[in-house]
């Protein structure tokens, strides 16, 4: 795609909870860097990246930002991220780091996280495990992948959940999508 040609480098940021020896949980923050051109076809229709670089930090995001920025520069990412695409979930710390270290990077909401939100909303409207919920979330997700946030917002406009929990879930998903609409230009990418 055009994005891979002009922005071959990917910077992915996320966090995961780890259980400590004392039974408490702490979040480890992780950055994954790779060049989208660094692919090989391992079998027909299946490609894998040859090299990925990881940085991780158990603690505040600022340190991960420093580690990831140094690694990204060494990897070939422009100082402002103009040749990079950054993928992440809706966590504010992710986008704060991207803006601080790679302000020219193209920001993309990780589709997996959008899909989680679509399914949670659908389950609140039609019930957990319902075929209608599964179908709606899958269909709206496919529409979003082919276009952008407008597909999700349009689908939400057509919903009229009867229950308060469904209405609350629709309002929550609408806020999430509106917040990240500029990161949801999937059809372009």
PDB file of C-alpha atoms in Angstrom:
ATOM      1  CA  UNK A   1       0.000   0.000   0.000  1.00  0.00           C
ATOM      2  CA  UNK A   2       1.002   3.653  -0.282  1.00  0.00           C
ATOM      3  CA  UNK A   3       1.404   3.871   3.492  1.00  0.00           C
ATOM      4  CA  UNK A   4       3.914   1.018   3.460  1.00  0.00           C
ATOM      5  CA  UNK A   5       5.932   2.725   0.727  1.00  0.00           C
ATOM      6  CA  UNK A   6       6.068   6.170   2.329  1.00  0.00           C
ATOM      7  CA  UNK A   7       5.904   4.968   5.937  1.00  0.00           C
ATOM      8  CA  UNK A   8       7.536   1.555   6.012  1.00  0.00           C
ATOM      9  CA  UNK A   9       8.387   1.612   9.715  1.00  0.00           C
ATOM     10  CA  UNK A  10       5.861   0.466  12.275  1.00  0.00           C
ATOM     11  CA  UNK A  11       5.929   1.486  15.912  1.00  0.00           C
ATOM     12  CA  UNK A  12       3.474  -0.467  18.040  1.00  0.00           C
ATOM     13  CA  UNK A  13       2.923   0.396  21.696  1.00  0.00           C
ATOM     14  CA  UNK A  14       0.855  -1.479  24.264  1.00  0.00           C
ATOM     15  CA  UNK A  15       0.760  -2.585  27.853  1.00  0.00           C
ATOM     16  CA  UNK A  16       0.105  -5.885  29.566  1.00  0.00           C
ATOM     17  CA  UNK A  17      -0.466  -6.805  33.179  1.00  0.00           C
ATOM     18  CA  UNK A  18       2.102  -9.056  34.825  1.00  0.00           C
ATOM     19  CA  UNK A  19       1.639 -10.853  38.107  1.00  0.00           C
ATOM     20  CA  UNK A  20       4.458 -10.161  40.540  1.00  0.00           C
ATOM     21  CA  UNK A  21       5.845 -12.673  43.040  1.00  0.00           C
ATOM     22  CA  UNK A  22       3.901 -10.993  45.856  1.00  0.00           C
ATOM     23  CA  UNK A  23       0.600 -11.602  44.004  1.00  0.00           C
ATOM     24  CA  UNK A  24       0.113  -8.000  42.878  1.00  0.00           C
ATOM     25  CA  UNK A  25      -0.129  -6.961  39.245  1.00  0.00           C
ATOM     26  CA  UNK A  26       1.885  -4.311  37.433  1.00  0.00           C
ATOM     27  CA  UNK A  27       1.730  -3.146  33.851  1.00  0.00           C
ATOM     28  CA  UNK A  28       4.686  -3.746  31.578  1.00  0.00           C
ATOM     29  CA  UNK A  29       4.744  -1.365  28.649  1.00  0.00           C
ATOM     30  CA  UNK A  30       6.067  -2.718  25.356  1.00  0.00           C
ATOM     31  CA  UNK A  31       7.164  -1.213  22.037  1.00  0.00           C
ATOM     32  CA  UNK A  32       7.560  -3.318  18.901  1.00  0.00           C
ATOM     33  CA  UNK A  33       9.411  -1.845  15.910  1.00  0.00           C
ATOM     34  CA  UNK A  34       9.576  -3.333  12.437  1.00  0.00           C
ATOM     35  CA  UNK A  35      10.010  -2.482   8.769  1.00  0.00           C
ATOM     36  CA  UNK A  36       6.936  -3.467   6.735  1.00  0.00           C
ATOM     37  CA  UNK A  37       9.194  -4.311   3.771  1.00  0.00           C
ATOM     38  CA  UNK A  38      10.992  -6.931   5.843  1.00  0.00           C
ATOM     39  CA  UNK A  39       8.534  -9.690   4.912  1.00  0.00           C
ATOM     40  CA  UNK A  40       9.027 -13.127   3.443  1.00  0.00           C
ATOM     41  CA  UNK A  41       6.363 -15.439   2.100  1.00  0.00           C
ATOM     42  CA  UNK A  42       6.577 -18.619   4.185  1.00  0.00           C
ATOM     43  CA  UNK A  43       3.787 -20.310   2.267  1.00  0.00           C
ATOM     44  CA  UNK A  44       1.249 -19.192  -0.279  1.00  0.00           C
ATOM     45  CA  UNK A  45      -0.738 -16.316   1.168  1.00  0.00           C
ATOM     46  CA  UNK A  46       1.181 -16.289   4.455  1.00  0.00           C
ATOM     47  CA  UNK A  47       3.925 -13.791   5.149  1.00  0.00           C
ATOM     48  CA  UNK A  48       6.058 -13.256   8.215  1.00  0.00           C
ATOM     49  CA  UNK A  49       8.337 -10.483   9.346  1.00  0.00           C
ATOM     50  CA  UNK A  50      12.016 -11.392   9.380  1.00  0.00           C
ATOM     51  CA  UNK A  51      13.026  -8.986  12.133  1.00  0.00           C
ATOM     52  CA  UNK A  52      11.239  -7.191  14.947  1.00  0.00           C
ATOM     53  CA  UNK A  53      12.770  -5.145  17.716  1.00  0.00           C
ATOM     54  CA  UNK A  54      11.190  -4.979  21.176  1.00  0.00           C
ATOM     55  CA  UNK A  55      11.668  -2.610  24.070  1.00  0.00           C
ATOM     56  CA  UNK A  56       9.865  -3.120  27.377  1.00  0.00           C
ATOM     57  CA  UNK A  57       9.675  -1.308  30.672  1.00  0.00           C
ATOM     58  CA  UNK A  58       7.963  -2.221  33.927  1.00  0.00           C
ATOM     59  CA  UNK A  59       6.877   1.181  35.107  1.00  0.00           C
ATOM     60  CA  UNK A  60       5.876   4.583  33.825  1.00  0.00           C
ATOM     61  CA  UNK A  61       5.535   5.113  30.062  1.00  0.00           C
ATOM     62  CA  UNK A  62       8.113   7.899  29.865  1.00  0.00           C
ATOM     63  CA  UNK A  63      11.025   5.450  30.143  1.00  0.00           C
ATOM     64  CA  UNK A  64       9.559   3.208  27.450  1.00  0.00           C
ATOM     65  CA  UNK A  65       9.290   6.289  25.234  1.00  0.00           C
ATOM     66  CA  UNK A  66      12.983   7.036  25.693  1.00  0.00           C
ATOM     67  CA  UNK A  67      14.006   3.434  24.996  1.00  0.00           C
ATOM     68  CA  UNK A  68      11.721   3.094  21.981  1.00  0.00           C
ATOM     69  CA  UNK A  69      12.767   6.460  20.540  1.00  0.00           C
ATOM     70  CA  UNK A  70      16.478   5.560  20.677  1.00  0.00           C
ATOM     71  CA  UNK A  71      15.805   2.136  19.148  1.00  0.00           C
ATOM     72  CA  UNK A  72      13.561   3.606  16.442  1.00  0.00           C
ATOM     73  CA  UNK A  73      16.210   6.151  15.417  1.00  0.00           C
ATOM     74  CA  UNK A  74      18.830   3.381  15.243  1.00  0.00           C
ATOM     75  CA  UNK A  75      16.391   1.264  13.223  1.00  0.00           C
ATOM     76  CA  UNK A  76      15.896   3.996  10.588  1.00  0.00           C
ATOM     77  CA  UNK A  77      12.819   5.860  11.776  1.00  0.00           C
ATOM     78  CA  UNK A  78      13.063   9.593  11.076  1.00  0.00           C
ATOM     79  CA  UNK A  79      13.566  11.771  14.166  1.00  0.00           C
ATOM     80  CA  UNK A  80       9.974  13.063  13.887  1.00  0.00           C
ATOM     81  CA  UNK A  81       8.502   9.750  12.715  1.00  0.00           C
ATOM     82  CA  UNK A  82       7.628  11.040   9.233  1.00  0.00           C
ATOM     83  CA  UNK A  83       8.447   7.631   7.733  1.00  0.00           C
ATOM     84  CA  UNK A  84       6.532   5.679  10.390  1.00  0.00           C
ATOM     85  CA  UNK A  85       3.093   4.446  11.198  1.00  0.00           C
ATOM     86  CA  UNK A  86       2.199   3.959  14.848  1.00  0.00           C
ATOM     87  CA  UNK A  87      -0.434   1.465  15.932  1.00  0.00           C
ATOM     88  CA  UNK A  88      -1.958   1.336  19.371  1.00  0.00           C
ATOM     89  CA  UNK A  89      -5.089   0.916  21.401  1.00  0.00           C
ATOM     90  CA  UNK A  90      -7.100   3.705  22.988  1.00  0.00           C
ATOM     91  CA  UNK A  91      -4.804   4.230  25.976  1.00  0.00           C
ATOM     92  CA  UNK A  92      -3.889   7.923  26.302  1.00  0.00           C
ATOM     93  CA  UNK A  93      -0.295   7.115  27.334  1.00  0.00           C
ATOM     94  CA  UNK A  94       0.275   5.433  23.936  1.00  0.00           C
ATOM     95  CA  UNK A  95      -0.747   8.472  21.907  1.00  0.00           C
ATOM     96  CA  UNK A  96       1.002  10.864  24.298  1.00  0.00           C
ATOM     97  CA  UNK A  97       4.292   9.009  23.650  1.00  0.00           C
ATOM     98  CA  UNK A  98       3.703   9.026  19.899  1.00  0.00           C
ATOM     99  CA  UNK A  99       3.056  12.773  19.923  1.00  0.00           C
ATOM    100  CA  UNK A 100       6.083  13.438  22.110  1.00  0.00           C
ATOM    101  CA  UNK A 101       8.582  11.312  20.178  1.00  0.00           C
ATOM    102  CA  UNK A 102       7.142  10.864  16.654  1.00  0.00           C
ATOM    103  CA  UNK A 103       4.747  13.773  16.019  1.00  0.00           C
ATOM    104  CA  UNK A 104       4.769  13.231  12.243  1.00  0.00           C
ATOM    105  CA  UNK A 105       3.950   9.496  12.473  1.00  0.00           C
ATOM    106  CA  UNK A 106       0.651   8.327  11.042  1.00  0.00           C
ATOM    107  CA  UNK A 107      -1.443   7.182  14.010  1.00  0.00           C
ATOM    108  CA  UNK A 108      -3.621   4.085  13.524  1.00  0.00           C
ATOM    109  CA  UNK A 109      -6.028   2.581  16.035  1.00  0.00           C
ATOM    110  CA  UNK A 110      -5.277  -1.123  16.250  1.00  0.00           C
ATOM    111  CA  UNK A 111      -8.259  -2.857  14.614  1.00  0.00           C
ATOM    112  CA  UNK A 112      -8.202  -5.637  17.196  1.00  0.00           C
ATOM    113  CA  UNK A 113      -9.021  -3.124  19.922  1.00  0.00           C
ATOM    114  CA  UNK A 114     -11.777  -1.523  17.858  1.00  0.00           C
ATOM    115  CA  UNK A 115     -13.209  -4.994  17.293  1.00  0.00           C
ATOM    116  CA  UNK A 116     -13.226  -5.657  21.051  1.00  0.00           C
ATOM    117  CA  UNK A 117     -15.243  -2.479  21.557  1.00  0.00           C
ATOM    118  CA  UNK A 118     -17.657  -3.373  18.744  1.00  0.00           C
ATOM    119  CA  UNK A 119     -18.310  -6.803  20.271  1.00  0.00           C
ATOM    120  CA  UNK A 120     -18.757  -5.398  23.793  1.00  0.00           C
ATOM    121  CA  UNK A 121     -21.312  -2.895  22.532  1.00  0.00           C
ATOM    122  CA  UNK A 122     -23.177  -5.500  20.496  1.00  0.00           C
ATOM    123  CA  UNK A 123     -23.325  -7.861  23.473  1.00  0.00           C
ATOM    124  CA  UNK A 124     -24.754  -5.087  25.657  1.00  0.00           C
ATOM    125  CA  UNK A 125     -27.436  -4.444  23.027  1.00  0.00           C
ATOM    126  CA  UNK A 126     -28.375  -8.030  22.056  1.00  0.00           C
ATOM    127  CA  UNK A 127     -26.902 -10.202  24.793  1.00  0.00           C
ATOM    128  CA  UNK A 128     -23.682 -12.097  25.389  1.00  0.00           C
ATOM    129  CA  UNK A 129     -23.240 -14.929  22.906  1.00  0.00           C
ATOM    130  CA  UNK A 130     -26.114 -13.778  20.695  1.00  0.00           C
ATOM    131  CA  UNK A 131     -25.788 -14.468  16.982  1.00  0.00           C
ATOM    132  CA  UNK A 132     -27.230 -11.012  16.220  1.00  0.00           C
ATOM    133  CA  UNK A 133     -24.497  -9.373  18.325  1.00  0.00           C
ATOM    134  CA  UNK A 134     -21.763 -11.415  16.636  1.00  0.00           C
ATOM    135  CA  UNK A 135     -23.144 -10.651  13.167  1.00  0.00           C
ATOM    136  CA  UNK A 136     -23.519  -6.895  13.822  1.00  0.00           C
ATOM    137  CA  UNK A 137     -20.011  -6.514  15.270  1.00  0.00           C
ATOM    138  CA  UNK A 138     -18.438  -8.489  12.430  1.00  0.00           C
ATOM    139  CA  UNK A 139     -20.359  -6.596   9.723  1.00  0.00           C
ATOM    140  CA  UNK A 140     -19.628  -3.150  11.188  1.00  0.00           C
ATOM    141  CA  UNK A 141     -15.972  -4.104  11.644  1.00  0.00           C
ATOM    142  CA  UNK A 142     -15.707  -5.120   7.986  1.00  0.00           C
ATOM    143  CA  UNK A 143     -17.339  -1.836   6.945  1.00  0.00           C
ATOM    144  CA  UNK A 144     -14.867   0.119   9.100  1.00  0.00           C
ATOM    145  CA  UNK A 145     -11.909  -1.756   7.585  1.00  0.00           C
ATOM    146  CA  UNK A 146     -13.131  -0.843   4.108  1.00  0.00           C
ATOM    147  CA  UNK A 147     -13.605   2.822   5.005  1.00  0.00           C
ATOM    148  CA  UNK A 148     -13.251   4.671   8.307  1.00  0.00           C
ATOM    149  CA  UNK A 149     -14.921   5.759  11.552  1.00  0.00           C
ATOM    150  CA  UNK A 150     -17.995   7.019   9.702  1.00  0.00           C
ATOM    151  CA  UNK A 151     -19.044   3.410   9.083  1.00  0.00           C
ATOM    152  CA  UNK A 152     -19.174   2.725  12.824  1.00  0.00           C
ATOM    153  CA  UNK A 153     -20.859   6.024  13.660  1.00  0.00           C
ATOM    154  CA  UNK A 154     -23.495   5.386  10.967  1.00  0.00           C
ATOM    155  CA  UNK A 155     -24.164   1.904  12.330  1.00  0.00           C
ATOM    156  CA  UNK A 156     -24.529   3.346  15.841  1.00  0.00           C
ATOM    157  CA  UNK A 157     -26.990   5.948  14.529  1.00  0.00           C
ATOM    158  CA  UNK A 158     -29.191   3.119  13.230  1.00  0.00           C
ATOM    159  CA  UNK A 159     -29.265   1.326  16.597  1.00  0.00           C
ATOM    160  CA  UNK A 160     -32.087   1.991  19.022  1.00  0.00           C
ATOM    161  CA  UNK A 161     -31.432  -0.242  22.013  1.00  0.00           C
ATOM    162  CA  UNK A 162     -34.409  -0.677  24.323  1.00  0.00           C
ATOM    163  CA  UNK A 163     -32.389  -1.306  27.490  1.00  0.00           C
ATOM    164  CA  UNK A 164     -30.387   1.267  29.437  1.00  0.00           C
ATOM    165  CA  UNK A 165     -27.260  -0.940  29.326  1.00  0.00           C
ATOM    166  CA  UNK A 166     -27.447  -1.028  25.525  1.00  0.00           C
ATOM    167  CA  UNK A 167     -27.903   2.739  25.277  1.00  0.00           C
ATOM    168  CA  UNK A 168     -24.947   3.270  27.612  1.00  0.00           C
ATOM    169  CA  UNK A 169     -22.783   0.898  25.542  1.00  0.00           C
ATOM    170  CA  UNK A 170     -23.719   2.706  22.325  1.00  0.00           C
ATOM    171  CA  UNK A 171     -22.835   6.070  23.916  1.00  0.00           C
ATOM    172  CA  UNK A 172     -19.512   4.663  25.174  1.00  0.00           C
ATOM    173  CA  UNK A 173     -18.595   3.219  21.760  1.00  0.00           C
ATOM    174  CA  UNK A 174     -19.581   6.501  20.082  1.00  0.00           C
ATOM    175  CA  UNK A 175     -17.196   8.418  22.403  1.00  0.00           C
ATOM    176  CA  UNK A 176     -14.394   5.915  21.723  1.00  0.00           C
ATOM    177  CA  UNK A 177     -14.843   6.142  17.942  1.00  0.00           C
ATOM    178  CA  UNK A 178     -15.136   9.937  17.937  1.00  0.00           C
ATOM    179  CA  UNK A 179     -11.958  10.191  20.026  1.00  0.00           C
ATOM    180  CA  UNK A 180     -10.032   7.971  17.615  1.00  0.00           C
ATOM    181  CA  UNK A 181     -11.748   8.796  14.295  1.00  0.00           C
ATOM    182  CA  UNK A 182      -8.562  10.367  12.881  1.00  0.00           C
ATOM    183  CA  UNK A 183      -6.771   7.069  13.655  1.00  0.00           C
ATOM    184  CA  UNK A 184      -9.354   4.926  11.835  1.00  0.00           C
ATOM    185  CA  UNK A 185      -8.644   5.630   8.157  1.00  0.00           C
ATOM    186  CA  UNK A 186      -8.432   1.904   7.431  1.00  0.00           C
ATOM    187  CA  UNK A 187      -9.780   2.063   3.881  1.00  0.00           C
ATOM    188  CA  UNK A 188      -6.978   4.465   2.865  1.00  0.00           C
ATOM    189  CA  UNK A 189      -4.357   2.210   4.358  1.00  0.00           C
TER     190      UNK A 189
END
